[in-house]
């Protein structure tokens, strides 16, 4: 894309905003547009405020965004156009197989538009990267989807997608504060009592919350009592900041695993290690004493039990973060540990 000269910027912005009513409505509702506008200015100015009329445009954006969001007629017109926008994008770019979407904060127009866009590409998508609030009321057959990277935040009307897991080879799920996690999103048919991830090789589930981990065990688990999980080809597993129920551990830690990385409680780590087989090549455990101070009193006995189960694993890594608590390591016995990372 050619660089836009500074003396043409003011006229360009006016044309973008005023030449077409639908473009104006969309532009006003996409708050990120202002960020993109400022990013362009930074290419040409050390300080974007040097751009002539900068403050006038900032005030105009704020006034328009507030005014239109308060106008039911305008909002309804935007909803009417969101489906059309998604359909037009699909028509203009019919061969998209790799879709990346990022929306950091809730916005009804964009949520509807992105949902329609993903659904429009459903039959052909091979990769989907999505960071958005958890409003995704769609069912995706996803016959060609091999890579899913989904990050969601909680909303008052949270609804997760229902995704067919059959073709998936790689899944990364990044859950944020206050958003409950469940494998139910992969129950493609209500009649299923078993979810088979037939081709899944790599699975990552991360709970991003700096205050406390997600305790799925205390929340009665992440699976319904009558729902089973099967991972016949899983080789790489990474779970972070989640306390897993035993049922989930039994489903996840399979003989096919080559690499296991877990950040969380010693209790969950110990249970995981009970199900390990001799085929595992890499074990990477991370314990954060700030989150699990109650485990400090039996740290020695629990870690000794864990690491005495790791004979035959090529690489055994243990990372300890215990800045808020003095940890006595005099009595530990980790004969098969190959890498140790200490952060006190």
mmCIF file of C-alpha atoms in Angstrom:
data_model
loop_
_atom_site.group_PDB
_atom_site.id
_atom_site.type_symbol
_atom_site.label_atom_id
_atom_site.label_comp_id
_atom_site.label_asym_id
_atom_site.label_seq_id
_atom_site.Cartn_x
_atom_site.Cartn_y
_atom_site.Cartn_z
ATOM 1 C CA UNK A 1 0.000 0.000 0.000
ATOM 2 C CA UNK A 2 1.593 3.347 -1.050
ATOM 3 C CA UNK A 3 2.374 5.842 1.675
ATOM 4 C CA UNK A 4 -0.177 8.648 1.895
ATOM 5 C CA UNK A 5 1.368 12.098 1.839
ATOM 6 C CA UNK A 6 0.594 14.401 4.712
ATOM 7 C CA UNK A 7 -0.936 17.131 2.548
ATOM 8 C CA UNK A 8 -3.519 14.652 1.231
ATOM 9 C CA UNK A 9 -4.498 13.231 4.623
ATOM 10 C CA UNK A 10 -7.222 15.706 5.544
ATOM 11 C CA UNK A 11 -9.058 15.282 2.252
ATOM 12 C CA UNK A 12 -8.696 11.494 2.445
ATOM 13 C CA UNK A 13 -10.227 11.314 5.923
ATOM 14 C CA UNK A 14 -13.145 13.502 4.832
ATOM 15 C CA UNK A 15 -13.791 11.288 1.803
ATOM 16 C CA UNK A 16 -13.607 8.142 3.948
ATOM 17 C CA UNK A 17 -16.122 9.527 6.407
ATOM 18 C CA UNK A 18 -18.557 11.531 4.324
ATOM 19 C CA UNK A 19 -18.742 9.990 0.848
ATOM 20 C CA UNK A 20 -20.964 7.028 1.751
ATOM 21 C CA UNK A 21 -23.613 6.779 4.473
ATOM 22 C CA UNK A 22 -23.085 3.065 5.165
ATOM 23 C CA UNK A 23 -19.339 3.482 5.321
ATOM 24 C CA UNK A 24 -19.891 6.356 7.724
ATOM 25 C CA UNK A 25 -22.058 4.232 10.015
ATOM 26 C CA UNK A 26 -19.571 1.394 10.012
ATOM 27 C CA UNK A 27 -16.601 3.690 10.473
ATOM 28 C CA UNK A 28 -18.162 5.449 13.424
ATOM 29 C CA UNK A 29 -18.977 2.202 15.171
ATOM 30 C CA UNK A 30 -15.543 0.714 14.713
ATOM 31 C CA UNK A 31 -13.616 2.405 17.455
ATOM 32 C CA UNK A 32 -10.461 0.726 16.232
ATOM 33 C CA UNK A 33 -10.549 2.927 13.157
ATOM 34 C CA UNK A 34 -9.322 5.821 15.234
ATOM 35 C CA UNK A 35 -6.370 3.735 16.368
ATOM 36 C CA UNK A 36 -5.524 2.852 12.773
ATOM 37 C CA UNK A 37 -5.825 6.513 11.823
ATOM 38 C CA UNK A 38 -3.341 7.472 14.531
ATOM 39 C CA UNK A 39 -0.993 4.673 13.471
ATOM 40 C CA UNK A 40 -0.882 6.143 9.958
ATOM 41 C CA UNK A 41 -0.166 9.561 11.403
ATOM 42 C CA UNK A 42 2.749 8.195 13.402
ATOM 43 C CA UNK A 43 4.377 7.139 10.128
ATOM 44 C CA UNK A 44 4.446 10.769 9.018
ATOM 45 C CA UNK A 45 4.684 12.659 12.325
ATOM 46 C CA UNK A 46 6.717 12.190 15.470
ATOM 47 C CA UNK A 47 3.673 13.420 17.356
ATOM 48 C CA UNK A 48 0.246 12.736 15.705
ATOM 49 C CA UNK A 49 -1.045 15.899 17.344
ATOM 50 C CA UNK A 50 1.030 17.883 14.835
ATOM 51 C CA UNK A 51 -1.438 16.826 12.136
ATOM 52 C CA UNK A 52 -3.596 19.850 11.163
ATOM 53 C CA UNK A 53 -7.076 19.527 12.633
ATOM 54 C CA UNK A 54 -6.140 16.549 14.849
ATOM 55 C CA UNK A 55 -8.143 17.696 17.885
ATOM 56 C CA UNK A 56 -11.130 18.569 15.702
ATOM 57 C CA UNK A 57 -11.220 15.027 14.333
ATOM 58 C CA UNK A 58 -10.885 13.498 17.791
ATOM 59 C CA UNK A 59 -13.842 15.545 19.031
ATOM 60 C CA UNK A 60 -15.847 14.680 15.915
ATOM 61 C CA UNK A 61 -15.260 10.940 16.374
ATOM 62 C CA UNK A 62 -16.255 11.043 20.035
ATOM 63 C CA UNK A 63 -19.425 13.039 19.333
ATOM 64 C CA UNK A 64 -20.479 10.818 16.437
ATOM 65 C CA UNK A 65 -19.831 7.582 18.310
ATOM 66 C CA UNK A 66 -21.824 8.752 21.319
ATOM 67 C CA UNK A 67 -24.675 10.183 19.243
ATOM 68 C CA UNK A 68 -25.116 7.170 17.012
ATOM 69 C CA UNK A 69 -24.937 4.656 19.846
ATOM 70 C CA UNK A 70 -27.799 6.503 21.525
ATOM 71 C CA UNK A 71 -29.961 6.504 18.375
ATOM 72 C CA UNK A 72 -32.042 3.271 18.076
ATOM 73 C CA UNK A 73 -32.747 3.947 14.399
ATOM 74 C CA UNK A 74 -29.080 4.223 13.529
ATOM 75 C CA UNK A 75 -28.211 1.154 15.603
ATOM 76 C CA UNK A 76 -30.902 -0.883 13.849
ATOM 77 C CA UNK A 77 -29.607 0.294 10.470
ATOM 78 C CA UNK A 78 -26.122 -0.828 11.485
ATOM 79 C CA UNK A 79 -27.417 -4.263 12.457
ATOM 80 C CA UNK A 80 -29.116 -4.487 9.074
ATOM 81 C CA UNK A 81 -25.869 -3.721 7.298
ATOM 82 C CA UNK A 82 -23.624 -6.006 9.382
ATOM 83 C CA UNK A 83 -24.892 -9.134 7.597
ATOM 84 C CA UNK A 84 -24.547 -7.384 4.256
ATOM 85 C CA UNK A 85 -20.987 -6.341 5.050
ATOM 86 C CA UNK A 86 -20.032 -9.932 5.906
ATOM 87 C CA UNK A 87 -21.711 -11.199 2.732
ATOM 88 C CA UNK A 88 -19.928 -8.583 0.624
ATOM 89 C CA UNK A 89 -16.563 -9.508 2.131
ATOM 90 C CA UNK A 90 -17.205 -13.166 1.354
ATOM 91 C CA UNK A 91 -18.238 -12.286 -2.229
ATOM 92 C CA UNK A 92 -15.201 -10.060 -2.788
ATOM 93 C CA UNK A 93 -12.730 -12.500 -1.203
ATOM 94 C CA UNK A 94 -14.213 -15.909 -2.035
ATOM 95 C CA UNK A 95 -11.067 -18.019 -1.579
ATOM 96 C CA UNK A 96 -10.103 -17.143 2.005
ATOM 97 C CA UNK A 97 -8.921 -20.230 3.914
ATOM 98 C CA UNK A 98 -7.028 -18.517 6.738
ATOM 99 C CA UNK A 99 -9.052 -16.028 8.819
ATOM 100 C CA UNK A 100 -7.676 -13.845 11.620
ATOM 101 C CA UNK A 101 -10.036 -11.735 13.736
ATOM 102 C CA UNK A 102 -9.202 -9.592 16.761
ATOM 103 C CA UNK A 103 -11.679 -7.444 18.685
ATOM 104 C CA UNK A 104 -10.461 -6.478 22.180
ATOM 105 C CA UNK A 105 -13.724 -5.150 23.609
ATOM 106 C CA UNK A 106 -17.451 -5.958 23.227
ATOM 107 C CA UNK A 107 -19.238 -4.319 20.308
ATOM 108 C CA UNK A 108 -22.562 -5.652 19.078
ATOM 109 C CA UNK A 109 -22.185 -4.592 15.449
ATOM 110 C CA UNK A 110 -18.751 -6.143 15.066
ATOM 111 C CA UNK A 111 -19.704 -9.293 16.984
ATOM 112 C CA UNK A 112 -22.589 -9.931 14.578
ATOM 113 C CA UNK A 113 -20.539 -9.085 11.523
ATOM 114 C CA UNK A 114 -17.626 -11.350 12.515
ATOM 115 C CA UNK A 115 -19.966 -14.213 13.398
ATOM 116 C CA UNK A 116 -21.616 -13.931 9.985
ATOM 117 C CA UNK A 117 -18.224 -13.739 8.284
ATOM 118 C CA UNK A 118 -16.872 -16.863 10.013
ATOM 119 C CA UNK A 119 -20.087 -18.732 9.221
ATOM 120 C CA UNK A 120 -19.815 -17.637 5.605
ATOM 121 C CA UNK A 121 -16.350 -19.154 5.284
ATOM 122 C CA UNK A 122 -17.218 -22.250 7.344
ATOM 123 C CA UNK A 123 -17.065 -24.759 4.488
ATOM 124 C CA UNK A 124 -13.572 -23.753 3.372
ATOM 125 C CA UNK A 125 -11.623 -22.500 6.405
ATOM 126 C CA UNK A 126 -8.382 -24.319 7.186
ATOM 127 C CA UNK A 127 -7.229 -21.968 9.963
ATOM 128 C CA UNK A 128 -9.173 -19.692 12.287
ATOM 129 C CA UNK A 129 -7.539 -17.267 14.723
ATOM 130 C CA UNK A 130 -10.106 -15.385 16.781
ATOM 131 C CA UNK A 131 -9.806 -13.029 19.762
ATOM 132 C CA UNK A 132 -13.175 -11.575 20.687
ATOM 133 C CA UNK A 133 -15.831 -11.428 23.416
ATOM 134 C CA UNK A 134 -17.694 -14.683 23.930
ATOM 135 C CA UNK A 135 -20.699 -13.907 21.783
ATOM 136 C CA UNK A 136 -20.578 -16.484 19.014
ATOM 137 C CA UNK A 137 -24.017 -18.079 18.520
ATOM 138 C CA UNK A 138 -23.043 -20.257 15.567
ATOM 139 C CA UNK A 139 -22.552 -23.929 14.795
ATOM 140 C CA UNK A 140 -19.571 -24.628 12.538
ATOM 141 C CA UNK A 141 -19.335 -27.842 10.557
ATOM 142 C CA UNK A 142 -15.710 -26.888 9.764
ATOM 143 C CA UNK A 143 -15.029 -29.830 7.418
ATOM 144 C CA UNK A 144 -11.568 -28.506 6.456
ATOM 145 C CA UNK A 145 -10.546 -26.694 9.652
ATOM 146 C CA UNK A 146 -7.183 -28.017 10.865
ATOM 147 C CA UNK A 147 -6.072 -25.194 13.187
ATOM 148 C CA UNK A 148 -8.255 -23.355 15.724
ATOM 149 C CA UNK A 149 -6.896 -20.567 17.910
ATOM 150 C CA UNK A 150 -9.707 -19.127 20.008
ATOM 151 C CA UNK A 151 -9.503 -16.563 22.791
ATOM 152 C CA UNK A 152 -12.652 -15.337 24.485
ATOM 153 C CA UNK A 153 -13.617 -12.942 27.263
ATOM 154 C CA UNK A 154 -16.786 -12.999 29.311
ATOM 155 C CA UNK A 155 -19.858 -10.986 28.313
ATOM 156 C CA UNK A 156 -23.292 -10.738 29.897
ATOM 157 C CA UNK A 157 -24.835 -12.666 26.990
ATOM 158 C CA UNK A 158 -21.920 -15.071 26.519
ATOM 159 C CA UNK A 159 -22.501 -17.790 23.947
ATOM 160 C CA UNK A 160 -19.740 -20.022 22.649
ATOM 161 C CA UNK A 161 -19.638 -21.547 19.172
ATOM 162 C CA UNK A 162 -20.357 -25.223 18.585
ATOM 163 C CA UNK A 163 -17.503 -26.617 16.506
ATOM 164 C CA UNK A 164 -17.095 -29.978 14.829
ATOM 165 C CA UNK A 165 -13.708 -31.299 16.090
ATOM 166 C CA UNK A 166 -13.248 -34.080 13.523
ATOM 167 C CA UNK A 167 -10.709 -32.411 11.206
ATOM 168 C CA UNK A 168 -8.816 -30.352 13.806
ATOM 169 C CA UNK A 169 -5.092 -31.045 14.197
ATOM 170 C CA UNK A 170 -4.204 -28.106 16.457
ATOM 171 C CA UNK A 171 -6.324 -26.302 19.077
ATOM 172 C CA UNK A 172 -5.336 -23.351 21.254
ATOM 173 C CA UNK A 173 -7.986 -22.088 23.660
ATOM 174 C CA UNK A 174 -7.192 -18.971 25.658
ATOM 175 C CA UNK A 175 -9.792 -18.212 28.318
ATOM 176 C CA UNK A 176 -9.892 -14.910 30.144
ATOM 177 C CA UNK A 177 -11.194 -13.716 33.519
ATOM 178 C CA UNK A 178 -14.675 -14.867 34.625
ATOM 179 C CA UNK A 179 -15.271 -17.003 31.540
ATOM 180 C CA UNK A 180 -16.189 -20.617 32.432
ATOM 181 C CA UNK A 181 -14.589 -23.325 30.320
ATOM 182 C CA UNK A 182 -16.316 -26.417 28.965
ATOM 183 C CA UNK A 183 -15.632 -29.054 26.335
ATOM 184 C CA UNK A 184 -19.311 -28.804 25.422
ATOM 185 C CA UNK A 185 -18.405 -26.401 22.614
ATOM 186 C CA UNK A 186 -17.086 -29.438 20.718
ATOM 187 C CA UNK A 187 -20.275 -31.492 21.122
ATOM 188 C CA UNK A 188 -21.245 -30.948 17.488
ATOM 189 C CA UNK A 189 -24.390 -33.038 17.761
ATOM 190 C CA UNK A 190 -26.582 -32.972 20.887
ATOM 191 C CA UNK A 191 -26.862 -36.764 20.724
ATOM 192 C CA UNK A 192 -23.101 -37.253 21.171
ATOM 193 C CA UNK A 193 -22.075 -38.761 24.506
ATOM 194 C CA UNK A 194 -18.445 -39.009 23.342
ATOM 195 C CA UNK A 195 -16.390 -36.290 21.656
ATOM 196 C CA UNK A 196 -13.666 -37.803 19.495
ATOM 197 C CA UNK A 197 -10.845 -35.469 18.489
ATOM 198 C CA UNK A 198 -9.904 -37.889 15.748
ATOM 199 C CA UNK A 199 -6.973 -35.976 14.232
ATOM 200 C CA UNK A 200 -5.866 -33.681 17.046
ATOM 201 C CA UNK A 201 -2.086 -33.660 17.544
ATOM 202 C CA UNK A 202 -1.576 -30.494 19.598
ATOM 203 C CA UNK A 203 -3.778 -29.019 22.349
ATOM 204 C CA UNK A 204 -3.224 -25.847 24.382
ATOM 205 C CA UNK A 205 -5.630 -24.554 27.032
ATOM 206 C CA UNK A 206 -4.606 -21.394 28.897
ATOM 207 C CA UNK A 207 -6.517 -19.435 31.497
ATOM 208 C CA UNK A 208 -5.288 -15.833 31.544
ATOM 209 C CA UNK A 209 -5.896 -14.354 34.967
ATOM 210 C CA UNK A 210 -3.133 -12.842 37.053
ATOM 211 C CA UNK A 211 -5.166 -13.093 40.256
ATOM 212 C CA UNK A 212 -5.929 -16.787 40.501
ATOM 213 C CA UNK A 213 -6.070 -19.968 38.384
ATOM 214 C CA UNK A 214 -9.247 -21.541 37.099
ATOM 215 C CA UNK A 215 -10.257 -24.379 39.407
ATOM 216 C CA UNK A 216 -12.307 -26.682 37.181
ATOM 217 C CA UNK A 217 -12.252 -29.360 39.860
ATOM 218 C CA UNK A 218 -14.058 -27.083 42.322
ATOM 219 C CA UNK A 219 -16.482 -26.122 39.559
ATOM 220 C CA UNK A 220 -17.512 -29.785 39.154
ATOM 221 C CA UNK A 221 -15.283 -30.306 36.142
ATOM 222 C CA UNK A 222 -15.348 -29.106 32.568
ATOM 223 C CA UNK A 223 -17.330 -32.002 31.165
ATOM 224 C CA UNK A 224 -20.849 -33.183 31.766
ATOM 225 C CA UNK A 225 -21.132 -36.408 33.726
ATOM 226 C CA UNK A 226 -22.267 -38.311 30.635
ATOM 227 C CA UNK A 227 -19.711 -36.802 28.240
ATOM 228 C CA UNK A 228 -16.466 -38.586 27.391
ATOM 229 C CA UNK A 229 -13.418 -37.244 25.536
ATOM 230 C CA UNK A 230 -11.154 -39.231 23.225
ATOM 231 C CA UNK A 231 -7.765 -38.017 21.929
ATOM 232 C CA UNK A 232 -6.322 -40.944 19.907
ATOM 233 C CA UNK A 233 -3.465 -38.963 18.249
ATOM 234 C CA UNK A 234 -2.597 -36.293 20.826
ATOM 235 C CA UNK A 235 1.180 -35.717 20.995
ATOM 236 C CA UNK A 236 1.655 -32.253 22.532
ATOM 237 C CA UNK A 237 -0.352 -30.975 25.506
ATOM 238 C CA UNK A 238 -0.015 -27.608 27.244
ATOM 239 C CA UNK A 239 -2.295 -26.621 30.127
ATOM 240 C CA UNK A 240 -1.746 -23.379 32.065
ATOM 241 C CA UNK A 241 -3.312 -21.874 35.206
ATOM 242 C CA UNK A 242 -5.997 -24.543 35.444
ATOM 243 C CA UNK A 243 -6.677 -27.071 38.203
ATOM 244 C CA UNK A 244 -8.021 -30.112 36.354
ATOM 245 C CA UNK A 245 -10.438 -32.730 37.659
ATOM 246 C CA UNK A 246 -9.169 -36.318 37.558
ATOM 247 C CA UNK A 247 -11.667 -37.238 34.849
ATOM 248 C CA UNK A 248 -10.203 -34.670 32.459
ATOM 249 C CA UNK A 249 -6.653 -35.768 33.269
ATOM 250 C CA UNK A 250 -7.519 -39.364 32.377
ATOM 251 C CA UNK A 251 -8.889 -38.228 29.024
ATOM 252 C CA UNK A 252 -5.940 -35.938 28.195
ATOM 253 C CA UNK A 253 -2.855 -37.881 29.336
ATOM 254 C CA UNK A 254 -2.705 -40.594 26.710
ATOM 255 C CA UNK A 255 0.049 -43.052 25.697
ATOM 256 C CA UNK A 256 0.487 -41.108 22.435
ATOM 257 C CA UNK A 257 1.826 -38.018 24.274
ATOM 258 C CA UNK A 258 5.392 -36.943 23.461
ATOM 259 C CA UNK A 259 5.382 -33.553 25.199
ATOM 260 C CA UNK A 260 3.502 -32.439 28.327
ATOM 261 C CA UNK A 261 3.687 -28.907 29.672
ATOM 262 C CA UNK A 262 1.646 -27.988 32.728
ATOM 263 C CA UNK A 263 1.517 -24.775 34.772
ATOM 264 C CA UNK A 264 -0.627 -25.096 37.882
ATOM 265 C CA UNK A 265 -1.066 -27.029 41.091
ATOM 266 C CA UNK A 266 1.247 -29.777 42.331
ATOM 267 C CA UNK A 267 -1.819 -31.917 42.987
ATOM 268 C CA UNK A 268 -2.850 -31.861 39.335
ATOM 269 C CA UNK A 269 0.763 -32.340 38.196
ATOM 270 C CA UNK A 270 1.133 -35.382 40.427
ATOM 271 C CA UNK A 271 -2.070 -36.937 39.103
ATOM 272 C CA UNK A 272 -0.932 -36.295 35.519
ATOM 273 C CA UNK A 273 2.373 -38.038 36.152
ATOM 274 C CA UNK A 274 0.573 -41.126 37.428
ATOM 275 C CA UNK A 275 -0.820 -41.662 33.924
ATOM 276 C CA UNK A 276 2.430 -41.066 32.030
ATOM 277 C CA UNK A 277 3.964 -43.803 29.941
ATOM 278 C CA UNK A 278 7.526 -44.446 28.838
ATOM 279 C CA UNK A 279 6.876 -42.844 25.442
ATOM 280 C CA UNK A 280 6.890 -39.281 26.806
ATOM 281 C CA UNK A 281 9.970 -37.365 25.659
ATOM 282 C CA UNK A 282 9.494 -33.984 27.381
ATOM 283 C CA UNK A 283 7.899 -33.030 30.712
ATOM 284 C CA UNK A 284 7.771 -29.336 31.602
ATOM 285 C CA UNK A 285 6.172 -28.354 34.939
ATOM 286 C CA UNK A 286 5.755 -24.850 36.342
ATOM 287 C CA UNK A 287 4.621 -24.173 39.912
ATOM 288 C CA UNK A 288 3.680 -20.691 41.072
ATOM 289 C CA UNK A 289 3.773 -20.474 44.856
ATOM 290 C CA UNK A 290 1.900 -17.170 44.777
ATOM 291 C CA UNK A 291 -1.201 -19.000 43.546
ATOM 292 C CA UNK A 292 -0.690 -22.192 45.546
ATOM 293 C CA UNK A 293 0.707 -21.149 48.937
ATOM 294 C CA UNK A 294 -1.337 -23.890 50.596
ATOM 295 C CA UNK A 295 0.833 -26.449 48.758
ATOM 296 C CA UNK A 296 4.085 -25.100 50.199
ATOM 297 C CA UNK A 297 3.765 -27.206 53.350
ATOM 298 C CA UNK A 298 3.891 -30.463 51.385
ATOM 299 C CA UNK A 299 6.042 -29.154 48.500
ATOM 300 C CA UNK A 300 8.958 -31.449 49.340
ATOM 301 C CA UNK A 301 7.011 -34.712 49.567
ATOM 302 C CA UNK A 302 4.809 -33.935 46.554
ATOM 303 C CA UNK A 303 7.636 -32.935 44.226
ATOM 304 C CA UNK A 304 9.717 -35.935 45.269
ATOM 305 C CA UNK A 305 6.791 -38.155 44.388
ATOM 306 C CA UNK A 306 6.318 -36.407 41.041
ATOM 307 C CA UNK A 307 9.908 -36.470 39.866
ATOM 308 C CA UNK A 308 10.581 -40.030 40.943
ATOM 309 C CA UNK A 309 8.044 -41.021 38.271
ATOM 310 C CA UNK A 310 10.039 -39.382 35.458
ATOM 311 C CA UNK A 311 12.687 -42.026 34.833
ATOM 312 C CA UNK A 312 13.244 -42.503 31.092
ATOM 313 C CA UNK A 313 11.958 -39.078 30.016
ATOM 314 C CA UNK A 314 14.641 -37.328 27.959
ATOM 315 C CA UNK A 315 13.944 -33.790 29.163
ATOM 316 C CA UNK A 316 12.422 -33.001 32.565
ATOM 317 C CA UNK A 317 11.994 -29.300 33.349
ATOM 318 C CA UNK A 318 10.780 -27.743 36.597
ATOM 319 C CA UNK A 319 10.216 -23.997 37.026
ATOM 320 C CA UNK A 320 9.471 -22.559 40.473
ATOM 321 C CA UNK A 321 8.075 -19.092 41.106
ATOM 322 C CA UNK A 322 7.848 -18.409 44.824
ATOM 323 C CA UNK A 323 8.621 -14.740 45.357
ATOM 324 C CA UNK A 324 6.171 -14.425 48.269
ATOM 325 C CA UNK A 325 7.297 -17.415 50.312
ATOM 326 C CA UNK A 326 10.572 -18.914 51.489
ATOM 327 C CA UNK A 327 10.878 -22.426 50.110
ATOM 328 C CA UNK A 328 13.246 -24.924 51.712
ATOM 329 C CA UNK A 329 14.763 -27.198 49.051
ATOM 330 C CA UNK A 330 17.125 -29.108 51.360
ATOM 331 C CA UNK A 331 15.015 -32.246 51.459
ATOM 332 C CA UNK A 332 14.102 -32.576 47.798
ATOM 333 C CA UNK A 333 15.176 -35.547 45.698
ATOM 334 C CA UNK A 334 14.733 -35.108 41.953
ATOM 335 C CA UNK A 335 17.200 -37.556 40.391
ATOM 336 C CA UNK A 336 15.804 -37.402 36.854
ATOM 337 C CA UNK A 337 15.453 -33.607 36.599
ATOM 338 C CA UNK A 338 17.415 -32.176 33.647
ATOM 339 C CA UNK A 339 16.441 -28.454 33.803
ATOM 340 C CA UNK A 340 15.684 -26.312 36.874
ATOM 341 C CA UNK A 341 14.467 -22.693 36.797
ATOM 342 C CA UNK A 342 14.207 -20.804 40.099
ATOM 343 C CA UNK A 343 12.507 -17.462 40.596
ATOM 344 C CA UNK A 344 12.390 -16.348 44.222
#
